[in-house]
Coordinates of C-alpha atoms in Angstrom, one line a residue:
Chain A
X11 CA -0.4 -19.1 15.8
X12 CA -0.9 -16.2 13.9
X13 CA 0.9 -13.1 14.0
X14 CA -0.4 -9.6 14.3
X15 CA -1.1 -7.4 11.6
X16 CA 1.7 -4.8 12.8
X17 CA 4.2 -7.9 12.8
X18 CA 3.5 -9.2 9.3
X19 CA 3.8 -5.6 8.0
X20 CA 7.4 -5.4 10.3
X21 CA 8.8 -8.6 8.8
X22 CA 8.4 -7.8 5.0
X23 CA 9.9 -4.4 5.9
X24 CA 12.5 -6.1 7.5
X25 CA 12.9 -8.8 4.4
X26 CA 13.0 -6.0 2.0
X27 CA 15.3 -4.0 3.7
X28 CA 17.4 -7.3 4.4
X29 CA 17.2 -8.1 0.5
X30 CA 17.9 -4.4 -1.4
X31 CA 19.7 -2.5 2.2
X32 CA 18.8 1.1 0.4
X33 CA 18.4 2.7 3.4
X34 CA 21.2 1.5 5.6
X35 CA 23.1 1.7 3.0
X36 CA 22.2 5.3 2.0
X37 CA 21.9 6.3 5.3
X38 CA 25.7 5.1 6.5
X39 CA 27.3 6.7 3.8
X40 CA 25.3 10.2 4.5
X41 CA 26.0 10.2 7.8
X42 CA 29.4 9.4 7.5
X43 CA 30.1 11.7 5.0
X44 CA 29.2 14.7 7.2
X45 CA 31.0 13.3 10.4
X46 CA 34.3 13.0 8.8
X47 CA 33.5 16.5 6.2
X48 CA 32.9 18.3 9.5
X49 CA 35.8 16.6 10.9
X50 CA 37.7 18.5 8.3
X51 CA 36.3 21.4 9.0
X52 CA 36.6 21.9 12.9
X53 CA 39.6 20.5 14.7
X54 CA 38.1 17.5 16.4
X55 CA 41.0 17.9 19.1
X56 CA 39.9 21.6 20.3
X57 CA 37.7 22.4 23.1
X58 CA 35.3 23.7 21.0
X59 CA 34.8 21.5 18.6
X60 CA 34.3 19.2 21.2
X61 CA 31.3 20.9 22.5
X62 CA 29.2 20.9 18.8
X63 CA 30.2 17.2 18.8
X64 CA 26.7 16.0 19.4
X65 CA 24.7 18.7 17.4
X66 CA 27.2 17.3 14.3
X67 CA 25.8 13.6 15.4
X68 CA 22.3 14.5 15.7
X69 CA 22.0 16.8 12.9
X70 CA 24.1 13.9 10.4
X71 CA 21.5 10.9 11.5
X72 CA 18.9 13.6 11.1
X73 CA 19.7 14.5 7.4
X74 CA 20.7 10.8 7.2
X75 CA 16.8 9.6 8.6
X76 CA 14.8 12.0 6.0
X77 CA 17.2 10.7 3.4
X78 CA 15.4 7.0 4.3
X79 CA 12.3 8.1 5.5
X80 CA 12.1 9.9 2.1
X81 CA 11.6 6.3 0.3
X82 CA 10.0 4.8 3.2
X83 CA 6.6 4.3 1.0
X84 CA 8.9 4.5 -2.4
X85 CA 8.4 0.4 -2.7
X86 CA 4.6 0.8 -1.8
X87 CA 4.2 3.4 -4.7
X88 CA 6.4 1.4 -7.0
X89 CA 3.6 -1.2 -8.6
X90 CA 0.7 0.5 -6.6
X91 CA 1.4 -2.0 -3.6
X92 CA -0.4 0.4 -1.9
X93 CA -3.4 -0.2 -3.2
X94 CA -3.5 -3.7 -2.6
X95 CA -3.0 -3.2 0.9
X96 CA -5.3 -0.8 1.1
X97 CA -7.9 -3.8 0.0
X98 CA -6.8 -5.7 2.4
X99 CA -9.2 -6.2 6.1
X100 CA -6.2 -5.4 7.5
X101 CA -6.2 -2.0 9.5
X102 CA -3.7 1.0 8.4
X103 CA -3.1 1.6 12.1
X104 CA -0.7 -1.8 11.3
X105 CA 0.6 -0.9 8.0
X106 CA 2.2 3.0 9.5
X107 CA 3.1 0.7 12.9
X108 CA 5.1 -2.3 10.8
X109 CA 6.6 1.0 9.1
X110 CA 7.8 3.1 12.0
X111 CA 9.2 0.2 13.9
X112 CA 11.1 -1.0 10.2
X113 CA 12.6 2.9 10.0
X114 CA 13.4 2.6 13.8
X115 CA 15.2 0.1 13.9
X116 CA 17.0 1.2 10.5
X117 CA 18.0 4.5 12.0
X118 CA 19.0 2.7 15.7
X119 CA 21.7 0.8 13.5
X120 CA 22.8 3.5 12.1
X121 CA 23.1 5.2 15.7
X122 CA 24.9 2.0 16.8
X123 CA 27.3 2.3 14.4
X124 CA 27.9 5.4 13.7
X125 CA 27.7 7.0 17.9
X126 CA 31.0 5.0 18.7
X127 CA 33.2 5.9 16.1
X128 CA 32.2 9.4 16.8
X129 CA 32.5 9.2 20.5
X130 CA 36.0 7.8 19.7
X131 CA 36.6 10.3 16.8
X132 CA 35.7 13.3 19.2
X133 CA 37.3 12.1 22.5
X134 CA 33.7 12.2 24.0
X135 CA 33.0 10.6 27.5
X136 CA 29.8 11.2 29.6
X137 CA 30.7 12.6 32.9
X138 CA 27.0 12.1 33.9
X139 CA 25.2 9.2 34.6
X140 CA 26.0 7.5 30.2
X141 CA 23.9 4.6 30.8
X142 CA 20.8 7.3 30.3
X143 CA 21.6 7.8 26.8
X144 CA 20.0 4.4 26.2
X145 CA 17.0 5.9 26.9
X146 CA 17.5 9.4 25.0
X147 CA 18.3 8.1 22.2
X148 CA 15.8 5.9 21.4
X149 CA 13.3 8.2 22.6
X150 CA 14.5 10.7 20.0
X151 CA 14.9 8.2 17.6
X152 CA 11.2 7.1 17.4
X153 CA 10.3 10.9 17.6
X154 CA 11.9 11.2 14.5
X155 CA 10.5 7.8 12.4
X156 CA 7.0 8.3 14.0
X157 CA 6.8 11.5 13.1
X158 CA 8.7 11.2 9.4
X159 CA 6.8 7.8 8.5
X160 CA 4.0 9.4 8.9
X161 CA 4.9 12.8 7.2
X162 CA 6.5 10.9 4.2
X163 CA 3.0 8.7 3.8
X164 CA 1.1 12.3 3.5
X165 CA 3.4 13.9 0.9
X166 CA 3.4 10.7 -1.2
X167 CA 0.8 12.1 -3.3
X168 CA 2.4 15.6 -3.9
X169 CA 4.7 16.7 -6.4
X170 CA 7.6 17.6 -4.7
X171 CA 7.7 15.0 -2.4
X172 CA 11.6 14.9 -1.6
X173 CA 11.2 18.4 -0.6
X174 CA 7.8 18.3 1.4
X175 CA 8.9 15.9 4.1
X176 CA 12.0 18.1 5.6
X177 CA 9.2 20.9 5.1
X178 CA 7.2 19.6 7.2
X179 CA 9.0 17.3 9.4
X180 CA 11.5 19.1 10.9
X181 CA 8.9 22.0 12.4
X182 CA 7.3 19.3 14.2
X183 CA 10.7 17.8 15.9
X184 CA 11.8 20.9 16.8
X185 CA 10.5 20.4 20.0
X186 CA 11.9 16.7 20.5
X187 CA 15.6 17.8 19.1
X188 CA 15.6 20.6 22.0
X189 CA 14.7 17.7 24.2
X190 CA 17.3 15.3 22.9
X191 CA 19.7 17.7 23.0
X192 CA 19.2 18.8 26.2
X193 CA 19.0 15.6 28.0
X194 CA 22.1 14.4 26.2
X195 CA 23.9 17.4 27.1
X196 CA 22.5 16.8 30.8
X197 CA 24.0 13.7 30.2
X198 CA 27.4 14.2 29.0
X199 CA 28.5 17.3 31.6
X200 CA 26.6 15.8 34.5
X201 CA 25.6 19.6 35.1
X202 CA 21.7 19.2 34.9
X203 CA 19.2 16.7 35.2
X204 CA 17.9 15.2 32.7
X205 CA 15.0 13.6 34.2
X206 CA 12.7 16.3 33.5
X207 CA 13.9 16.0 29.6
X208 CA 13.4 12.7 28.8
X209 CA 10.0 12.5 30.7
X210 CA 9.2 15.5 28.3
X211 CA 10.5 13.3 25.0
X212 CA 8.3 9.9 26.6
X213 CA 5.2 12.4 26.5
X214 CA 5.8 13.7 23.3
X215 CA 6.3 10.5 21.7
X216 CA 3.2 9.2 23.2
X217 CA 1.4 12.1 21.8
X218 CA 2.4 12.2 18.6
X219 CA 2.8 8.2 17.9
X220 CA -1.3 8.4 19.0
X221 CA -1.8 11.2 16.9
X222 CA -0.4 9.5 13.8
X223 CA -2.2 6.2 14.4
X224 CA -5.5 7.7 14.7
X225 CA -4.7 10.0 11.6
X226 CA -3.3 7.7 9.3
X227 CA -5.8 5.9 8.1
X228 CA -7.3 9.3 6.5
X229 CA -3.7 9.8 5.2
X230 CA -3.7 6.2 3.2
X231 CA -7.0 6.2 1.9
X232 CA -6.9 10.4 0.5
X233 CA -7.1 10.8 -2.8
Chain B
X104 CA -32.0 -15.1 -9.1
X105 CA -28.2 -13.4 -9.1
X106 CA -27.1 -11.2 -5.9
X107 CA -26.4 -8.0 -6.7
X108 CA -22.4 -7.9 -5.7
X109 CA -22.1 -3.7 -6.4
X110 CA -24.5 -1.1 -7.3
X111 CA -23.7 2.6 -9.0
X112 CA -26.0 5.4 -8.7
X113 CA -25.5 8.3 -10.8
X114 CA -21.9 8.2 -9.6
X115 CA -19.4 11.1 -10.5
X116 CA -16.0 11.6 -10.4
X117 CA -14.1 14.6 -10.5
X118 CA -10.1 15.1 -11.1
X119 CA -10.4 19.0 -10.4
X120 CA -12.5 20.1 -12.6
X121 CA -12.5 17.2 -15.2
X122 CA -14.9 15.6 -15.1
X123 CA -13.5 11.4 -15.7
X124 CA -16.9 9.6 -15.0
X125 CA -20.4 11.3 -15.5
X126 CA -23.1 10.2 -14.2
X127 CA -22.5 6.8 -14.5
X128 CA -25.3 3.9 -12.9
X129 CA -25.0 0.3 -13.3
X130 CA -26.0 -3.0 -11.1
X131 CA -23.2 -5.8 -11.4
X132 CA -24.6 -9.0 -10.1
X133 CA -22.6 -12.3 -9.0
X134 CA -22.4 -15.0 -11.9
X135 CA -21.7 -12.7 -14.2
X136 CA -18.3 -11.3 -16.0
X137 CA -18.8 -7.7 -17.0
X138 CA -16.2 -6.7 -20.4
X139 CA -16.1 -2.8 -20.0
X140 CA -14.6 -1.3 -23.8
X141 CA -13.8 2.2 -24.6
X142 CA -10.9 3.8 -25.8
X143 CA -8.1 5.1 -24.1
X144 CA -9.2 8.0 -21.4
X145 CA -12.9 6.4 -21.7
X146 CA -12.8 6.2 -17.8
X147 CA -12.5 2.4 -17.2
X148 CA -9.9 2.4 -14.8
X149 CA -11.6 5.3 -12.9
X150 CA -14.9 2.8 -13.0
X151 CA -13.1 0.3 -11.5
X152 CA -10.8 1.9 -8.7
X153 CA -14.2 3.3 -7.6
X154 CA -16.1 0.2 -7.6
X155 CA -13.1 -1.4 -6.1
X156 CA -13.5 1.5 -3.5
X157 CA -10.1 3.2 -3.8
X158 CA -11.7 6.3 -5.3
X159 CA -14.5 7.7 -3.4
X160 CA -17.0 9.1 -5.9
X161 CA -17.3 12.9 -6.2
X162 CA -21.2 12.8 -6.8
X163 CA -23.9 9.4 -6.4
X164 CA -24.0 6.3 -4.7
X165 CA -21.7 3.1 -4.7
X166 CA -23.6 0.1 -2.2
X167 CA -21.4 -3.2 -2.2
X168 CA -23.3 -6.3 -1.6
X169 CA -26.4 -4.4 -1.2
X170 CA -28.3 -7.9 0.1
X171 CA -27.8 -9.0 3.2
X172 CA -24.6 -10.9 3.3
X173 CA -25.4 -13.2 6.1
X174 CA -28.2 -14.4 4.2
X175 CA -25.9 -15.0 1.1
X176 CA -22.9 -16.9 2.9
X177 CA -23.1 -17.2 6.9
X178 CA -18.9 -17.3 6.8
X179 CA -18.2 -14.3 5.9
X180 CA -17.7 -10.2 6.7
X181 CA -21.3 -8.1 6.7
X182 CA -19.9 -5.6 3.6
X183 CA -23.5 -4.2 3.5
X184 CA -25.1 -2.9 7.2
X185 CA -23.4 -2.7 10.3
X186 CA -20.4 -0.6 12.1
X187 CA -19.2 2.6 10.8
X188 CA -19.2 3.9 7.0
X189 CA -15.4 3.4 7.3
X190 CA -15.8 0.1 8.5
X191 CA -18.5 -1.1 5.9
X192 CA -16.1 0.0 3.1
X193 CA -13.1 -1.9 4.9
X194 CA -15.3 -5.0 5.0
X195 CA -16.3 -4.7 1.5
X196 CA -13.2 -4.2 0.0
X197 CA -12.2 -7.5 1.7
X198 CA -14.5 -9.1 -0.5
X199 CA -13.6 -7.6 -4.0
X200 CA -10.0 -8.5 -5.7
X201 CA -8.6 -5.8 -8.2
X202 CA -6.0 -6.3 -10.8
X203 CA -4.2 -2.6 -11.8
X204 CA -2.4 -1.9 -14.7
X205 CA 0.3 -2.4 -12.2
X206 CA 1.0 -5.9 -10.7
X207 CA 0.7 -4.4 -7.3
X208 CA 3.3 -6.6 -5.6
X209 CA 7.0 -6.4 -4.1
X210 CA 9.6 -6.8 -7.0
X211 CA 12.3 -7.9 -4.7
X212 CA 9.5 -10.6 -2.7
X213 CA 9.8 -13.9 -4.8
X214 CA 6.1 -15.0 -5.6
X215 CA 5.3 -16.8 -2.8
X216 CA 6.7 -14.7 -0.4
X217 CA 4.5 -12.1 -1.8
X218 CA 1.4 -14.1 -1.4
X219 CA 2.4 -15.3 1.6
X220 CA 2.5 -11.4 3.1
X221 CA -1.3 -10.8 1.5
X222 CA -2.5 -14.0 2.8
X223 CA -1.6 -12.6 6.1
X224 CA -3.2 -9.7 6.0
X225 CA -6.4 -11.6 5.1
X226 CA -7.1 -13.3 8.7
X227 CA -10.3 -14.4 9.1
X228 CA -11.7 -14.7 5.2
X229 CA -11.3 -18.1 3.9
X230 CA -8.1 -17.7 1.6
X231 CA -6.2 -19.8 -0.7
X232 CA -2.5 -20.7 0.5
X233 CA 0.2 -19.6 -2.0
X234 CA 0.9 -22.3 -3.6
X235 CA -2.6 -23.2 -4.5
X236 CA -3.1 -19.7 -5.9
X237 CA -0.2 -20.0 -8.2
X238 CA -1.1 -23.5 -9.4
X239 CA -4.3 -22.1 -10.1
X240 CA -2.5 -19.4 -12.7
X241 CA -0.2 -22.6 -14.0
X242 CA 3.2 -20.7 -11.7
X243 CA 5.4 -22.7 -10.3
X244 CA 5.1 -21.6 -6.1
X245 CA 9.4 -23.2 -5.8
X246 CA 10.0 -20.1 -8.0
X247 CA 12.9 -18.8 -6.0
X248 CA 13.3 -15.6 -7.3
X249 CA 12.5 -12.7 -7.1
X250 CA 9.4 -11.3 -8.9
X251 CA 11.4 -7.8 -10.5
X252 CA 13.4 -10.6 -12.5
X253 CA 10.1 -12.5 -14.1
X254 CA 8.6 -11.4 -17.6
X255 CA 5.4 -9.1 -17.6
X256 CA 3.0 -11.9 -18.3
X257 CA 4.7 -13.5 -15.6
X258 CA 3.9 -11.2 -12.8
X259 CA 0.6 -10.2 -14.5
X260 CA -0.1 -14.2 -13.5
X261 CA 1.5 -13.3 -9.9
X262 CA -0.8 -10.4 -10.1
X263 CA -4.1 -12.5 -11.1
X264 CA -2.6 -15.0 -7.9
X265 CA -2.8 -12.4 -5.8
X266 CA -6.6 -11.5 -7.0
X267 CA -7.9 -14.6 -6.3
X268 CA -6.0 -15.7 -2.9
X269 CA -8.7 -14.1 -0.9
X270 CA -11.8 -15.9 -2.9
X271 CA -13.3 -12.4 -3.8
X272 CA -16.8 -12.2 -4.6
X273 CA -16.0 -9.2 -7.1
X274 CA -13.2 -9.8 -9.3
X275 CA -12.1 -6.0 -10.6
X276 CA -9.2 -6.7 -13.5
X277 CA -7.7 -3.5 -15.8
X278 CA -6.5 -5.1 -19.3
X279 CA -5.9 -8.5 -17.6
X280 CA -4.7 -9.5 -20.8
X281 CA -2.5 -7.2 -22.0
X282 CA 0.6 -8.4 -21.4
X283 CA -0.1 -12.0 -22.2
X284 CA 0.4 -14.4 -25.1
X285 CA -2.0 -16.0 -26.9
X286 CA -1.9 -19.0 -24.8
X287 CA -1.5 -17.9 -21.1
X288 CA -4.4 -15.0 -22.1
X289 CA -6.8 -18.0 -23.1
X290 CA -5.6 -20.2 -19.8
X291 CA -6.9 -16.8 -18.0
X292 CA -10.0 -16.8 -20.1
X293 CA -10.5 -20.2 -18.8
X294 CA -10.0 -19.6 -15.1
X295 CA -12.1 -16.6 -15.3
X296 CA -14.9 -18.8 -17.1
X297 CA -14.5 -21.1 -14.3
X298 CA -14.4 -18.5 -11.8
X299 CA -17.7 -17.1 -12.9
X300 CA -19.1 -19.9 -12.9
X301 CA -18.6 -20.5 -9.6
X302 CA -21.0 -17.4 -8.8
X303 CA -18.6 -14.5 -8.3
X304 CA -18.8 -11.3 -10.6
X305 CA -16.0 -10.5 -12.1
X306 CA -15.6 -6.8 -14.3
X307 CA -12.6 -6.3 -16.8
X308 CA -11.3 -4.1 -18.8
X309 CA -9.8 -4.2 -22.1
X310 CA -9.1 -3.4 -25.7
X311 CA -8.9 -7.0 -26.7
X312 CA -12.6 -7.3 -27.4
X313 CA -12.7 -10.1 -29.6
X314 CA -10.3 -12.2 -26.9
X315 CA -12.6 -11.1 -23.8
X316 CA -16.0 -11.3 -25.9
X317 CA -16.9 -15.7 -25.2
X318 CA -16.6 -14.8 -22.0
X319 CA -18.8 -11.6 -21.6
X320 CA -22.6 -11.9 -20.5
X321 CA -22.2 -8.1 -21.0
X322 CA -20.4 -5.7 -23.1
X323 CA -20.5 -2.4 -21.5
X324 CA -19.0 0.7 -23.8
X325 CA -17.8 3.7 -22.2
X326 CA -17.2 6.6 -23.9
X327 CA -15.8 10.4 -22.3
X328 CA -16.6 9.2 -19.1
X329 CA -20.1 7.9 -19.7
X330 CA -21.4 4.5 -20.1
X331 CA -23.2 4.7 -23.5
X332 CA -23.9 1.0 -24.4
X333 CA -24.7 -2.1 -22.7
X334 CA -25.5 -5.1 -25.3
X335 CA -25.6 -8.9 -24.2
X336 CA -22.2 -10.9 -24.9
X337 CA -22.1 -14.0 -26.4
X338 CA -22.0 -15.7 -23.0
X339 CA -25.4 -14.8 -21.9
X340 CA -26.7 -17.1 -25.1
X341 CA -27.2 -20.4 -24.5
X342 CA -24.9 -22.1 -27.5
X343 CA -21.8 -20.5 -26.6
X344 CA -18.8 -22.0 -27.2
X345 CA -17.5 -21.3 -23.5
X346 CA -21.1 -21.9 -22.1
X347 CA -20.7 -26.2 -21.5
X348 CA -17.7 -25.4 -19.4
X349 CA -19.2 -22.5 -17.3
X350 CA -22.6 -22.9 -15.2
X351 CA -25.3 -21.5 -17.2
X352 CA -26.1 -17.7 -16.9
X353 CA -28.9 -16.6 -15.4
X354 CA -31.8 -15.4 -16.7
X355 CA -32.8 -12.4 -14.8
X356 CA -29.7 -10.6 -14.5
X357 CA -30.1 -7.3 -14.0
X358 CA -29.1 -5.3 -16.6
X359 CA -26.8 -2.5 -16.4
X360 CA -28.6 0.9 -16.2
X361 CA -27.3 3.5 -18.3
X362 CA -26.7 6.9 -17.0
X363 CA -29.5 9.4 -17.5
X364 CA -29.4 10.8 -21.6
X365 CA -26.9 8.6 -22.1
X366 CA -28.1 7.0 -25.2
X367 CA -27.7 3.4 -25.8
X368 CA -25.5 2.0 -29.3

């Protein structure tokens, strides 16, 4: 039986990642070196503190996610790898889909590891309805790699790569960080819904995971 | 009478304003192995990232398999009419290997699990399995490790593997040779005899012109861009040393064109 193109692209992600572990690795450390630096900085114990708790979260796997999605095409670019994929019949549409699901479920362990020891760290417990997070999070989450795959295979080519992708990135998630934040926050006091909020993050995932499907083919074959 | 396999017409191509190939028109027809000399910023590699169709030229034409393929070989993908322009190119590419400088594999993917992945991505093309594609460049395919700890000449061969696992009609190679020893670089000479022989085109590049000469039934020169000579090799004669081994060139090959005032060595 043979395996889709999106699959095949998946599972050498997955091998590589499995064999070298640069971006977990990179991405842990990042992200844990901002939970516990902020940790020194607030009180986690005060009120207060306790409120930013998430932001810190969401703002450490953010920096932590560009960090990875930075050398998300870094192996492809290596020995031109790139360009033999390119030659394949095989369409890009599965190339930037193997990708985005590889730096989704990269970031989603770093979530998994990373959420509890905070939520412990903190003394955070949802007073809402918790079990919704499990489907904020990865919402946000795919926001986040669809968008930065995608963004990291069109600054490949420019100078200042490293710097591009933030640049360019975070504009665009603006709109899906006030969504996450909102509906986690919904979440976590129980004081609003946050229906209407993750409807909004499924739509804007959908929009922008078709936009970068449809786009990306001009993105790997520009010269 | 040879197919035509790719076809240049008065192509261009433009880094900003410099100018890296000029004007350049040739016909490369199946059978035949192309040796493409010049010195170093000469424009080789441009020549053959466009043919390969990774560069889109600036100015002219590039037509791939210009003949109708179906005609050709019933099995496989229409590179010349049909579908989109996109789609066309897609098709053709499918039918054209290229060697880089580079070896344009994963360093930490052992050999086989490297051809393995391309393979893959090759679904409906007849295509070699791994382990016949690196038998076929004298590798061993129970190589366990991984390719970033082989020697150059070993992952040129990966490279080369890699080439040929999807039976390509065009065979594209930059300085196949270059980081090869005397014997492995005539084994390649040998495969590539063979491989020619077996009616595909194949085009390389290199500055090892007496190594790459038995083999060429041309010897193209290119020179600031431009391709200023073509002169027959000693494979289009009859008597050539290589010649008994390979099938027999044919006689109304279609000679490269050369580009408007360029003027011929």
């Amino acid at each position: 039986m043979t395996r889709p193109f999106a699959l095949v692209h998946l599972a050498k992600d997955l091998r590589l990642e499995w064999r070298s572990k640069d971006a977990l690795n990179s991405m842990l450390f990042f992200a844990l070196l901002v939970v516990v630096l902020f940790s020194l900085a607030f009180d986690p114990t005060q009120a207060a503190s306790r409120r930013i708790a998430g932001g810190i979260l969401s703002v450490a796997i953010l920096f932590a996610a560009v960090m990875a999605l930075n050398q998300a095409w870094a192996r492809e670019l290596r020995h031109q790898v790139l360009d033999a994929q390119r030659m394949t019949p095989a369409p890009a549409s599965s190339l930037f889909i193997g990708k985005a699901v590889a730096n989704f479920l990269f970031v989603t362990v770093i979530e998994i590891i990373l959420a509890p020891l905070f939520a412990i760290f903190y003394n955070l417990h949802p007073i809402g309805q918790g079990w919704l997070l499990a489907a904020v999070l990865p919402l946000g989450t795919w926001a986040l790699v669809v968008n930065g795959t995608f963004f990291a295979a069109l600054s490949i080519r420019t100078r200042n790569r490293e710097l591009m992708l933030p640049l360019l990135l975070f504009p665009i998630f603006i709109p899906a960080l006030l969504g996450m934040v909102q509906a986690s926050s919904g979440i976590l006091t129980g004081e609003t819904d946050p229906g209407l909020w993750i409807k909004f993050l499924a739509g804007y995932d959908v929009i922008f995971t078709t936009a970068s499907l449809l786009l990306f083919h001009i993105v790997l074959h520009a010269e | 009478m040879a197919a035509i396999a790719v076809q240049l017409e008065n192509v261009s191509r433009l880094f900003g304003r410099f100018p890296a190939l000029r004007q350049v028109s040739a016909v490369f027809s199946t059978g035949q192995c192309y040796v493409l000399l010049g010195e170093n910023g000469a424009g080789k590699s441009t020549l053959l990232r466009v043919l390969a169709g990774l560069l889109q030229p600036t100015l002219g034409v590039v037509r791939y398999f210009p003949q109708p393929a179906a005609a050709a070989d019933p099995g496989r993908d229409k590179g010349g009419s049909g579908g989109s322009e996109d789609d066309r190119l897609r098709a053709a590419r499918a039918r054209i290997g290229y060697m880089s400088h580079s070896p344009m594999i994963y360093d930490e993917l052992s050999a086989a699990e490297n051809l393995r992945y391309f393979a893959s991505l090759y679904r409906g093309r007849p295509v070699w399995t791994p382990e016949e594609a690196l038998n076929t460049v004298g590798l061993d395919p129970a190589l366990p490790r991984p390719v970033g700890q082989y020697s150059q000449g070993m992952r040129q061969r990966v490279s080369l593997a890699r080439v040929l696992l999807s039976q390509p009609e065009l065979i594209l190679l930059d300085e196949p040779f270059s980081n090869l020893d005397a014997r492995s670089a005539g084994q390649m000479l040998l495969l590539l005899g063979r491989l020619r022989g077996e009616g595909r085109c194949i085009v390389l590049t290199t500055h090892q012109r007496d190594l790459a000469a038995p083999l060429a039934d041309q010897i193209l020169t290119m020179e600031a861009g431009r391709l200023t000579s073509a002169a027959p090799g000693p494979a289009s004669a009859p008597a050539t040393e290589l010649e008994s081994a390979l099938s027999p060139a044919s006689p109304q090959t279609i000679q490269p064109e050369l580009a408007p005032g360029a003027s011929p060595a």
